[in-house]
C-alpha cells in the first residue's frame, strides 16, 4: 500500500466519524503511522507492514470516537507541540486569544510574574514563559494533569514552578503581576450533550457547575489578594458568557473590565486590569 492509497483508504473509512475533517484526520494518522509528514496524493512511497498495522489500529481507535489528538499523543498551541492525554483538555485554538492578549500585556506593562491556574497541559503558562521569559507558576487541582504539564515544561525547556492547588488555596501570601485562567465553564446539563470525542476529555476540565459559572464566582471572590498593584487577570469564557462573567467582577474598585473576541468573532476573554 502506498501513502497515496493509504490516504484514500483512511479518508473513506473516517468519513463516518470525521465528516468534513476526514481528509485532515487521514493525513494526520497516515503521517503518524509513517513517522513523517506525508504530503498528499503525490506521495507514492510504500508503507511497511508495521506502518500499515499502526495505521489500521489508529483508524480503528478514531472510529471508536477517540479524539485525533489522543491518538497522536500531542497537539500544537502557540507554535509549540504539547503532549496531550485523556488527563488534560486538548489545547484549543480559541485559547490562543487569551495567550496572545497575555503576551501583549506582559510586553506593554512589563509584567514579571505569572500564575496560570487551571493549567491542564500547561499550554498557556508554558507558551508565555517560552515567548516572554516571565517567571511562571503552573497550577491545577488534578495531580494527573500537573504531571502532563511538568513533562511539557521539561520537553519544551520552560522554567516553571508546578503547584497542586484548588484555585488559589496553595498560594497564601503570594502575589503575581498576571493571573491567567481557562477554567471549566460548561453547564453540567450541557456537558451531557457534547460529542463522544469531547466527552473523552476530563469532566473536571469541562464541568463548570449548574450554570457554568461556579469557578468564575470563586475566582471573583479570591483573585484580588493574589494580584500585585497594576496587575491583571485574564480568563477564557464560553461564547455565550460575555455578559454573565463580567457581571461577577463589576464593582471591583479600580479595575478596568474588557471583553475580547476570538478570531471567529465570539466573546472569548475577559480581562480585568487593576489601574
Ligand atoms: C478547561 S481546562 C483548561 C486547561 C488548559 N489551561 C487549557 O487552556 O487548555 C480546565 C482545568 O481546570 C482544572 N480545574 C478544575 N477545577 C479546578 C479547581 N478547583 N482548582 C484548580 N484547577 C481546577 C482542571 O483539572 C483542568 O485541567
PDB file of C-alpha atoms and ligand atoms in Angstrom:
ATOM      1  CA  UNK A   1       0.000   0.000   0.000  1.00  0.00           C
ATOM      2  CA  UNK A   2       1.427   3.406  -0.990  1.00  0.00           C
ATOM      3  CA  UNK A   3       0.975   6.608   1.028  1.00  0.00           C
ATOM      4  CA  UNK A   4      -1.487   7.757  -1.661  1.00  0.00           C
ATOM      5  CA  UNK A   5      -3.550   4.563  -1.315  1.00  0.00           C
ATOM      6  CA  UNK A   6      -3.372   4.771   2.460  1.00  0.00           C
ATOM      7  CA  UNK A   7      -4.697   8.343   2.401  1.00  0.00           C
ATOM      8  CA  UNK A   8      -7.649   7.352   0.225  1.00  0.00           C
ATOM      9  CA  UNK A   9      -8.433   4.276   2.332  1.00  0.00           C
ATOM     10  CA  UNK A  10      -8.219   6.179   5.630  1.00  0.00           C
ATOM     11  CA  UNK A  11     -10.233   9.124   4.305  1.00  0.00           C
ATOM     12  CA  UNK A  12     -13.085   6.844   3.187  1.00  0.00           C
ATOM     13  CA  UNK A  13     -13.012   4.862   6.429  1.00  0.00           C
ATOM     14  CA  UNK A  14     -13.008   8.006   8.583  1.00  0.00           C
ATOM     15  CA  UNK A  15     -15.790   9.865   6.781  1.00  0.00           C
ATOM     16  CA  UNK A  16     -18.337   8.275   9.158  1.00  0.00           C
ATOM     17  CA  UNK A  17     -16.809   9.873  12.269  1.00  0.00           C
ATOM     18  CA  UNK A  18     -14.732  12.775  10.986  1.00  0.00           C
ATOM     19  CA  UNK A  19     -17.180  14.198   8.400  1.00  0.00           C
ATOM     20  CA  UNK A  20     -15.657  17.227   6.653  1.00  0.00           C
ATOM     21  CA  UNK A  21     -12.378  16.656   8.501  1.00  0.00           C
ATOM     22  CA  UNK A  22     -11.921  13.132   7.120  1.00  0.00           C
ATOM     23  CA  UNK A  23      -9.022  14.073   4.824  1.00  0.00           C
ATOM     24  CA  UNK A  24      -7.251  16.142   7.508  1.00  0.00           C
ATOM     25  CA  UNK A  25      -7.645  13.310  10.048  1.00  0.00           C
ATOM     26  CA  UNK A  26      -6.481  10.761   7.433  1.00  0.00           C
ATOM     27  CA  UNK A  27      -3.370  12.807   6.654  1.00  0.00           C
ATOM     28  CA  UNK A  28      -2.556  13.169  10.378  1.00  0.00           C
ATOM     29  CA  UNK A  29      -2.979   9.425  11.012  1.00  0.00           C
ATOM     30  CA  UNK A  30      -1.031   8.341   7.902  1.00  0.00           C
ATOM     31  CA  UNK A  31       1.760  10.756   8.942  1.00  0.00           C
ATOM     32  CA  UNK A  32       1.646   9.274  12.464  1.00  0.00           C
ATOM     33  CA  UNK A  33       1.915   5.727  11.073  1.00  0.00           C
ATOM     34  CA  UNK A  34       4.619   6.625   8.530  1.00  0.00           C
ATOM     35  CA  UNK A  35       6.634   8.527  11.148  1.00  0.00           C
ATOM     36  CA  UNK A  36       6.970  11.536   8.832  1.00  0.00           C
ATOM     37  CA  UNK A  37       4.819  14.339   7.463  1.00  0.00           C
ATOM     38  CA  UNK A  38       3.107  12.921   4.342  1.00  0.00           C
ATOM     39  CA  UNK A  39       2.336  15.455   1.660  1.00  0.00           C
ATOM     40  CA  UNK A  40      -0.734  14.113  -0.087  1.00  0.00           C
ATOM     41  CA  UNK A  41      -1.812  12.218  -3.165  1.00  0.00           C
ATOM     42  CA  UNK A  42       1.558  12.719  -4.946  1.00  0.00           C
ATOM     43  CA  UNK A  43       3.348  10.528  -2.390  1.00  0.00           C
ATOM     44  CA  UNK A  44       3.818   7.051  -3.859  1.00  0.00           C
ATOM     45  CA  UNK A  45       6.210   5.669  -1.222  1.00  0.00           C
ATOM     46  CA  UNK A  46       5.253   2.180   0.039  1.00  0.00           C
ATOM     47  CA  UNK A  47       4.230   1.752   3.685  1.00  0.00           C
ATOM     48  CA  UNK A  48       5.919  -1.117   5.524  1.00  0.00           C
ATOM     49  CA  UNK A  49       3.824  -3.911   7.105  1.00  0.00           C
ATOM     50  CA  UNK A  50       4.423  -2.410  10.576  1.00  0.00           C
ATOM     51  CA  UNK A  51       3.316   1.039   9.372  1.00  0.00           C
ATOM     52  CA  UNK A  52       0.154  -0.444   7.842  1.00  0.00           C
ATOM     53  CA  UNK A  53      -0.676  -2.148  11.161  1.00  0.00           C
ATOM     54  CA  UNK A  54      -0.118   1.112  13.061  1.00  0.00           C
ATOM     55  CA  UNK A  55      -2.406   2.928  10.627  1.00  0.00           C
ATOM     56  CA  UNK A  56      -5.162   0.305  10.902  1.00  0.00           C
ATOM     57  CA  UNK A  57      -5.064   0.442  14.685  1.00  0.00           C
ATOM     58  CA  UNK A  58      -5.095   4.287  14.679  1.00  0.00           C
ATOM     59  CA  UNK A  59      -8.068   4.404  12.275  1.00  0.00           C
ATOM     60  CA  UNK A  60      -9.961   1.882  14.424  1.00  0.00           C
ATOM     61  CA  UNK A  61      -9.357   3.999  17.528  1.00  0.00           C
ATOM     62  CA  UNK A  62     -10.661   7.079  15.705  1.00  0.00           C
ATOM     63  CA  UNK A  63     -13.712   5.088  14.501  1.00  0.00           C
ATOM     64  CA  UNK A  64     -14.396   4.372  18.194  1.00  0.00           C
ATOM     65  CA  UNK A  65     -14.595   8.195  18.628  1.00  0.00           C
ATOM     66  CA  UNK A  66     -11.227   8.594  20.296  1.00  0.00           C
ATOM     67  CA  UNK A  67     -10.097  12.194  19.679  1.00  0.00           C
ATOM     68  CA  UNK A  68      -7.419  12.501  16.990  1.00  0.00           C
ATOM     69  CA  UNK A  69      -5.155  14.300  19.490  1.00  0.00           C
ATOM     70  CA  UNK A  70      -5.303  11.390  21.958  1.00  0.00           C
ATOM     71  CA  UNK A  71      -4.188   9.008  19.215  1.00  0.00           C
ATOM     72  CA  UNK A  72      -1.349  11.299  18.128  1.00  0.00           C
ATOM     73  CA  UNK A  73      -0.449  11.970  21.790  1.00  0.00           C
ATOM     74  CA  UNK A  74       0.356  15.602  21.039  1.00  0.00           C
ATOM     75  CA  UNK A  75      -1.098  18.826  19.668  1.00  0.00           C
ATOM     76  CA  UNK A  76       0.156  22.290  18.746  1.00  0.00           C
ATOM     77  CA  UNK A  77      -0.557  25.511  20.617  1.00  0.00           C
ATOM     78  CA  UNK A  78       1.073  28.915  20.005  1.00  0.00           C
ATOM     79  CA  UNK A  79       3.631  27.281  17.702  1.00  0.00           C
ATOM     80  CA  UNK A  80       4.752  24.675  20.264  1.00  0.00           C
ATOM     81  CA  UNK A  81       3.917  20.967  20.419  1.00  0.00           C
ATOM     82  CA  UNK A  82       2.341  19.809  23.706  1.00  0.00           C
ATOM     83  CA  UNK A  83       1.919  16.246  24.996  1.00  0.00           C
ATOM     84  CA  UNK A  84      -1.792  15.507  25.485  1.00  0.00           C
ATOM     85  CA  UNK A  85      -3.526  12.597  27.200  1.00  0.00           C
ATOM     86  CA  UNK A  86      -7.031  11.886  28.500  1.00  0.00           C
ATOM     87  CA  UNK A  87      -5.904  13.579  31.755  1.00  0.00           C
ATOM     88  CA  UNK A  88      -5.858  17.065  30.198  1.00  0.00           C
ATOM     89  CA  UNK A  89      -8.014  19.252  27.985  1.00  0.00           C
ATOM     90  CA  UNK A  90      -6.777  19.237  24.388  1.00  0.00           C
ATOM     91  CA  UNK A  91      -5.357  22.747  23.742  1.00  0.00           C
ATOM     92  CA  UNK A  92      -7.821  24.736  21.594  1.00  0.00           C
ATOM     93  CA  UNK A  93      -7.177  27.415  19.007  1.00  0.00           C
ATOM     94  CA  UNK A  94      -9.755  29.628  20.812  1.00  0.00           C
ATOM     95  CA  UNK A  95      -7.445  29.699  23.827  1.00  0.00           C
ATOM     96  CA  UNK A  96      -4.677  31.294  21.739  1.00  0.00           C
ATOM     97  CA  UNK A  97      -6.747  34.515  22.012  1.00  0.00           C
ATOM     98  CA  UNK A  98      -6.050  34.550  25.756  1.00  0.00           C
ATOM     99  CA  UNK A  99      -2.360  33.715  25.296  1.00  0.00           C
ATOM    100  CA  UNK A 100      -1.945  36.478  22.690  1.00  0.00           C
ATOM    101  CA  UNK A 101      -3.610  39.077  24.945  1.00  0.00           C
ATOM    102  CA  UNK A 102      -1.446  37.950  27.871  1.00  0.00           C
ATOM    103  CA  UNK A 103       1.703  38.301  25.755  1.00  0.00           C
ATOM    104  CA  UNK A 104       0.632  41.811  24.713  1.00  0.00           C
ATOM    105  CA  UNK A 105       0.020  42.858  28.352  1.00  0.00           C
ATOM    106  CA  UNK A 106       3.336  41.368  29.534  1.00  0.00           C
ATOM    107  CA  UNK A 107       5.181  43.492  26.934  1.00  0.00           C
ATOM    108  CA  UNK A 108       3.099  46.654  27.458  1.00  0.00           C
ATOM    109  CA  UNK A 109       3.107  46.625  31.268  1.00  0.00           C
ATOM    110  CA  UNK A 110       6.472  44.943  31.897  1.00  0.00           C
ATOM    111  CA  UNK A 111       4.915  42.132  33.957  1.00  0.00           C
ATOM    112  CA  UNK A 112       7.478  39.825  35.583  1.00  0.00           C
ATOM    113  CA  UNK A 113       5.421  37.135  37.322  1.00  0.00           C
ATOM    114  CA  UNK A 114       2.637  34.863  36.055  1.00  0.00           C
ATOM    115  CA  UNK A 115       0.308  32.393  37.759  1.00  0.00           C
ATOM    116  CA  UNK A 116      -1.570  30.125  35.316  1.00  0.00           C
ATOM    117  CA  UNK A 117      -4.351  28.457  37.306  1.00  0.00           C
ATOM    118  CA  UNK A 118      -6.413  25.587  35.834  1.00  0.00           C
ATOM    119  CA  UNK A 119      -3.289  24.930  33.763  1.00  0.00           C
ATOM    120  CA  UNK A 120      -4.144  21.417  32.439  1.00  0.00           C
ATOM    121  CA  UNK A 121      -1.464  20.599  29.833  1.00  0.00           C
ATOM    122  CA  UNK A 122       0.266  23.860  30.801  1.00  0.00           C
ATOM    123  CA  UNK A 123      -0.219  25.228  27.284  1.00  0.00           C
ATOM    124  CA  UNK A 124      -0.992  28.835  28.335  1.00  0.00           C
ATOM    125  CA  UNK A 125       1.673  29.264  31.015  1.00  0.00           C
ATOM    126  CA  UNK A 126       4.395  27.332  29.203  1.00  0.00           C
ATOM    127  CA  UNK A 127       3.942  29.165  25.899  1.00  0.00           C
ATOM    128  CA  UNK A 128       4.034  32.529  27.724  1.00  0.00           C
ATOM    129  CA  UNK A 129       7.141  31.520  29.698  1.00  0.00           C
ATOM    130  CA  UNK A 130       8.897  30.471  26.480  1.00  0.00           C
ATOM    131  CA  UNK A 131       7.853  33.546  24.490  1.00  0.00           C
ATOM    132  CA  UNK A 132       8.466  36.241  27.119  1.00  0.00           C
ATOM    133  CA  UNK A 133      10.770  34.732  29.772  1.00  0.00           C
ATOM    134  CA  UNK A 134       8.230  35.642  32.516  1.00  0.00           C
ATOM    135  CA  UNK A 135       8.642  33.882  35.905  1.00  0.00           C
ATOM    136  CA  UNK A 136       5.804  31.330  35.815  1.00  0.00           C
ATOM    137  CA  UNK A 137       3.863  29.093  38.195  1.00  0.00           C
ATOM    138  CA  UNK A 138       1.503  26.462  36.747  1.00  0.00           C
ATOM    139  CA  UNK A 139      -1.220  25.126  38.980  1.00  0.00           C
ATOM    140  CA  UNK A 140      -4.159  22.715  38.815  1.00  0.00           C
ATOM    141  CA  UNK A 141      -6.250  20.706  41.243  1.00  0.00           C
ATOM    142  CA  UNK A 142      -5.553  17.488  39.277  1.00  0.00           C
ATOM    143  CA  UNK A 143      -2.218  15.738  40.010  1.00  0.00           C
ATOM    144  CA  UNK A 144      -2.561  13.758  36.743  1.00  0.00           C
ATOM    145  CA  UNK A 145      -2.911  16.975  34.720  1.00  0.00           C
ATOM    146  CA  UNK A 146       0.055  18.509  36.543  1.00  0.00           C
ATOM    147  CA  UNK A 147       2.210  15.515  35.604  1.00  0.00           C
ATOM    148  CA  UNK A 148       1.467  16.245  31.910  1.00  0.00           C
ATOM    149  CA  UNK A 149       2.201  19.948  32.495  1.00  0.00           C
ATOM    150  CA  UNK A 150       5.502  19.009  34.161  1.00  0.00           C
ATOM    151  CA  UNK A 151       6.502  16.802  31.205  1.00  0.00           C
ATOM    152  CA  UNK A 152       5.539  19.561  28.755  1.00  0.00           C
ATOM    153  CA  UNK A 153       7.597  22.153  30.628  1.00  0.00           C
ATOM    154  CA  UNK A 154      10.570  19.775  30.680  1.00  0.00           C
ATOM    155  CA  UNK A 155      10.277  18.791  26.985  1.00  0.00           C
ATOM    156  CA  UNK A 156       9.914  22.380  25.860  1.00  0.00           C
ATOM    157  CA  UNK A 157      12.656  23.715  28.141  1.00  0.00           C
ATOM    158  CA  UNK A 158      10.301  26.057  30.026  1.00  0.00           C
ATOM    159  CA  UNK A 159      11.312  27.064  33.545  1.00  0.00           C
ATOM    160  CA  UNK A 160       8.055  26.728  35.533  1.00  0.00           C
ATOM    161  CA  UNK A 161       7.105  26.095  39.140  1.00  0.00           C
ATOM    162  CA  UNK A 162       4.412  23.387  39.370  1.00  0.00           C
ATOM    163  CA  UNK A 163       1.939  23.595  42.266  1.00  0.00           C
ATOM    164  CA  UNK A 164      -1.101  21.479  43.045  1.00  0.00           C
ATOM    165  CA  UNK A 165      -3.835  23.802  44.260  1.00  0.00           C
ATOM    166  CA  UNK A 166      -7.589  24.219  44.441  1.00  0.00           C
ATOM    167  CA  UNK A 167      -7.593  27.626  42.658  1.00  0.00           C
ATOM    168  CA  UNK A 168      -5.583  29.967  44.963  1.00  0.00           C
ATOM    169  CA  UNK A 169      -5.566  27.779  48.095  1.00  0.00           C
ATOM    170  CA  UNK A 170      -1.841  26.918  47.932  1.00  0.00           C
ATOM    171  CA  UNK A 171      -0.735  30.494  47.201  1.00  0.00           C
ATOM    172  CA  UNK A 172      -1.469  32.212  50.522  1.00  0.00           C
ATOM    173  CA  UNK A 173       0.782  35.245  50.987  1.00  0.00           C
ATOM    174  CA  UNK A 174       1.993  35.299  47.350  1.00  0.00           C
ATOM    175  CA  UNK A 175       1.166  37.867  44.669  1.00  0.00           C
ATOM    176  CA  UNK A 176       1.640  37.893  40.886  1.00  0.00           C
ATOM    177  CA  UNK A 177       1.585  40.549  38.145  1.00  0.00           C
ATOM    178  CA  UNK A 178      -0.606  38.424  35.894  1.00  0.00           C
ATOM    179  CA  UNK A 179      -3.046  35.585  36.537  1.00  0.00           C
ATOM    180  CA  UNK A 180      -4.371  33.539  33.618  1.00  0.00           C
ATOM    181  CA  UNK A 181      -7.203  31.010  33.774  1.00  0.00           C
ATOM    182  CA  UNK A 182      -9.113  28.829  31.370  1.00  0.00           C
ATOM    183  CA  UNK A 183     -11.447  27.220  33.917  1.00  0.00           C
ATOM    184  CA  UNK A 184     -14.131  24.607  33.272  1.00  0.00           C
ATOM    185  CA  UNK A 185     -17.160  26.637  32.124  1.00  0.00           C
ATOM    186  CA  UNK A 186     -19.725  24.317  30.532  1.00  0.00           C
ATOM    187  CA  UNK A 187     -23.021  23.934  32.450  1.00  0.00           C
ATOM    188  CA  UNK A 188     -23.427  20.417  33.885  1.00  0.00           C
ATOM    189  CA  UNK A 189     -26.509  19.611  31.786  1.00  0.00           C
ATOM    190  CA  UNK A 190     -24.795  20.786  28.566  1.00  0.00           C
ATOM    191  CA  UNK A 191     -21.791  18.520  29.223  1.00  0.00           C
ATOM    192  CA  UNK A 192     -24.134  15.556  28.736  1.00  0.00           C
ATOM    193  CA  UNK A 193     -24.928  16.744  25.190  1.00  0.00           C
ATOM    194  CA  UNK A 194     -21.318  17.109  23.993  1.00  0.00           C
ATOM    195  CA  UNK A 195     -19.850  14.915  21.242  1.00  0.00           C
ATOM    196  CA  UNK A 196     -18.439  11.471  22.077  1.00  0.00           C
ATOM    197  CA  UNK A 197     -14.965  12.884  21.419  1.00  0.00           C
ATOM    198  CA  UNK A 198     -15.296  15.827  23.846  1.00  0.00           C
ATOM    199  CA  UNK A 199     -16.755  13.505  26.491  1.00  0.00           C
ATOM    200  CA  UNK A 200     -13.429  11.608  26.418  1.00  0.00           C
ATOM    201  CA  UNK A 201     -11.751  14.726  27.851  1.00  0.00           C
ATOM    202  CA  UNK A 202     -11.668  15.069  31.678  1.00  0.00           C
ATOM    203  CA  UNK A 203     -15.002  16.062  33.246  1.00  0.00           C
ATOM    204  CA  UNK A 204     -13.018  18.198  35.691  1.00  0.00           C
ATOM    205  CA  UNK A 205     -11.832  20.279  32.726  1.00  0.00           C
ATOM    206  CA  UNK A 206     -15.328  20.789  31.286  1.00  0.00           C
ATOM    207  CA  UNK A 207     -17.977  20.932  34.018  1.00  0.00           C
ATOM    208  CA  UNK A 208     -18.444  24.445  35.379  1.00  0.00           C
ATOM    209  CA  UNK A 209     -21.375  23.553  37.652  1.00  0.00           C
ATOM    210  CA  UNK A 210     -25.119  24.111  37.241  1.00  0.00           C
ATOM    211  CA  UNK A 211     -24.831  27.412  35.314  1.00  0.00           C
ATOM    212  CA  UNK A 212     -21.205  27.043  34.175  1.00  0.00           C
ATOM    213  CA  UNK A 213     -20.123  29.943  36.391  1.00  0.00           C
ATOM    214  CA  UNK A 214     -19.082  28.163  39.620  1.00  0.00           C
ATOM    215  CA  UNK A 215     -15.326  28.568  39.191  1.00  0.00           C
ATOM    216  CA  UNK A 216     -15.623  32.196  37.967  1.00  0.00           C
ATOM    217  CA  UNK A 217     -17.577  33.055  41.151  1.00  0.00           C
ATOM    218  CA  UNK A 218     -14.763  31.639  43.277  1.00  0.00           C
ATOM    219  CA  UNK A 219     -12.115  33.446  41.209  1.00  0.00           C
ATOM    220  CA  UNK A 220     -14.036  36.728  41.546  1.00  0.00           C
ATOM    221  CA  UNK A 221     -14.077  36.367  45.341  1.00  0.00           C
ATOM    222  CA  UNK A 222     -10.420  35.440  45.651  1.00  0.00           C
ATOM    223  CA  UNK A 223      -8.214  36.914  42.914  1.00  0.00           C
ATOM    224  CA  UNK A 224      -7.689  40.384  44.458  1.00  0.00           C
ATOM    225  CA  UNK A 225      -5.449  39.044  47.230  1.00  0.00           C
ATOM    226  CA  UNK A 226      -3.091  37.392  44.709  1.00  0.00           C
ATOM    227  CA  UNK A 227      -2.546  40.284  42.267  1.00  0.00           C
ATOM    228  CA  UNK A 228       0.104  42.972  42.578  1.00  0.00           C
ATOM    229  CA  UNK A 229      -0.915  46.608  42.160  1.00  0.00           C
ATOM    230  CA  UNK A 230      -1.411  47.309  38.444  1.00  0.00           C
ATOM    231  CA  UNK A 231      -1.742  43.578  37.753  1.00  0.00           C
ATOM    232  CA  UNK A 232      -4.236  41.782  35.522  1.00  0.00           C
ATOM    233  CA  UNK A 233      -6.460  38.726  35.476  1.00  0.00           C
ATOM    234  CA  UNK A 234      -7.253  37.148  32.093  1.00  0.00           C
ATOM    235  CA  UNK A 235      -9.904  34.448  31.820  1.00  0.00           C
ATOM    236  CA  UNK A 236     -11.236  32.466  28.893  1.00  0.00           C
ATOM    237  CA  UNK A 237     -15.058  32.330  28.760  1.00  0.00           C
ATOM    238  CA  UNK A 238     -17.671  30.452  26.751  1.00  0.00           C
ATOM    239  CA  UNK A 239     -19.029  32.232  23.645  1.00  0.00           C
ATOM    240  CA  UNK A 240     -22.302  32.991  25.493  1.00  0.00           C
ATOM    241  CA  UNK A 241     -20.756  34.200  28.774  1.00  0.00           C
ATOM    242  CA  UNK A 242     -19.773  37.709  27.608  1.00  0.00           C
ATOM    243  CA  UNK A 243     -22.300  39.296  29.957  1.00  0.00           C
ATOM    244  CA  UNK A 244     -22.562  36.818  32.839  1.00  0.00           C
ATOM    245  CA  UNK A 245     -18.821  36.573  33.636  1.00  0.00           C
ATOM    246  CA  UNK A 246     -18.003  40.342  33.549  1.00  0.00           C
ATOM    247  CA  UNK A 247     -21.085  40.906  35.776  1.00  0.00           C
ATOM    248  CA  UNK A 248     -19.387  38.827  38.511  1.00  0.00           C
ATOM    249  CA  UNK A 249     -16.437  41.247  38.521  1.00  0.00           C
ATOM    250  CA  UNK A 250     -18.353  44.522  38.388  1.00  0.00           C
ATOM    251  CA  UNK A 251     -17.903  46.628  41.481  1.00  0.00           C
ATOM    252  CA  UNK A 252     -14.217  45.660  41.754  1.00  0.00           C
ATOM    253  CA  UNK A 253     -12.744  49.043  42.688  1.00  0.00           C
ATOM    254  CA  UNK A 254     -10.040  50.483  40.429  1.00  0.00           C
ATOM    255  CA  UNK A 255     -10.356  47.710  37.845  1.00  0.00           C
ATOM    256  CA  UNK A 256     -10.962  48.013  34.110  1.00  0.00           C
ATOM    257  CA  UNK A 257     -13.036  45.170  32.651  1.00  0.00           C
ATOM    258  CA  UNK A 258     -12.585  44.389  28.961  1.00  0.00           C
ATOM    259  CA  UNK A 259     -14.132  41.762  26.684  1.00  0.00           C
ATOM    260  CA  UNK A 260     -12.026  40.354  23.837  1.00  0.00           C
ATOM    261  CA  UNK A 261     -13.316  38.369  20.854  1.00  0.00           C
ATOM    262  CA  UNK A 262     -11.670  35.319  19.263  1.00  0.00           C
ATOM    263  CA  UNK A 263     -10.879  35.065  15.551  1.00  0.00           C
ATOM    264  CA  UNK A 264     -14.384  33.722  14.856  1.00  0.00           C
ATOM    265  CA  UNK A 265     -15.878  36.899  16.375  1.00  0.00           C
ATOM    266  CA  UNK A 266     -17.171  35.227  19.576  1.00  0.00           C
ATOM    267  CA  UNK A 267     -16.696  36.738  23.042  1.00  0.00           C
ATOM    268  CA  UNK A 268     -13.771  34.706  24.393  1.00  0.00           C
ATOM    269  CA  UNK A 269     -11.643  36.502  27.001  1.00  0.00           C
ATOM    270  CA  UNK A 270     -12.457  38.698  29.986  1.00  0.00           C
ATOM    271  CA  UNK A 271      -9.593  40.943  31.036  1.00  0.00           C
ATOM    272  CA  UNK A 272      -9.609  42.611  34.466  1.00  0.00           C
ATOM    273  CA  UNK A 273      -6.802  45.130  34.791  1.00  0.00           C
ATOM    274  CA  UNK A 274      -6.035  46.865  38.070  1.00  0.00           C
ATOM    275  CA  UNK A 275      -5.310  50.535  37.384  1.00  0.00           C
TER     276      UNK A 275
HETATM  277  C1  LIG B   1     -10.694  23.946  30.589  1.00  0.00           C
HETATM  278  S1  LIG B   1      -9.315  23.092  31.295  1.00  0.00           S
HETATM  279  C2  LIG B   1      -8.021  24.192  30.790  1.00  0.00           C
HETATM  280  C3  LIG B   1      -6.686  23.543  30.573  1.00  0.00           C
HETATM  281  C4  LIG B   1      -5.633  24.462  29.926  1.00  0.00           C
HETATM  282  N1  LIG B   1      -5.396  25.637  30.722  1.00  0.00           N
HETATM  283  C5  LIG B   1      -6.057  24.871  28.531  1.00  0.00           C
HETATM  284  O1  LIG B   1      -6.381  26.047  28.333  1.00  0.00           O
HETATM  285  O2  LIG B   1      -6.058  24.030  27.621  1.00  0.00           O
HETATM  286  C6  LIG B   1      -9.592  23.425  32.990  1.00  0.00           C
HETATM  287  C7  LIG B   1      -8.590  22.886  34.015  1.00  0.00           C
HETATM  288  O3  LIG B   1      -9.001  23.338  35.318  1.00  0.00           O
HETATM  289  C8  LIG B   1      -8.716  22.345  36.264  1.00  0.00           C
HETATM  290  N2  LIG B   1      -9.562  22.582  37.443  1.00  0.00           N
HETATM  291  C9  LIG B   1     -10.875  22.285  37.620  1.00  0.00           C
HETATM  292  N3  LIG B   1     -11.285  22.670  38.840  1.00  0.00           N
HETATM  293  C10 LIG B   1     -10.217  23.250  39.443  1.00  0.00           C
HETATM  294  C11 LIG B   1     -10.001  23.861  40.719  1.00  0.00           C
HETATM  295  N4  LIG B   1     -10.991  23.960  41.621  1.00  0.00           N
HETATM  296  N5  LIG B   1      -8.777  24.342  41.011  1.00  0.00           N
HETATM  297  C12 LIG B   1      -7.761  24.248  40.099  1.00  0.00           C
HETATM  298  N6  LIG B   1      -7.891  23.674  38.890  1.00  0.00           N
HETATM  299  C13 LIG B   1      -9.109  23.192  38.558  1.00  0.00           C
HETATM  300  C14 LIG B   1      -8.982  21.042  35.543  1.00  0.00           C
HETATM  301  O4  LIG B   1      -8.281  19.979  36.145  1.00  0.00           O
HETATM  302  C15 LIG B   1      -8.488  21.383  34.106  1.00  0.00           C
HETATM  303  O5  LIG B   1      -7.145  20.983  33.951  1.00  0.00           O
END
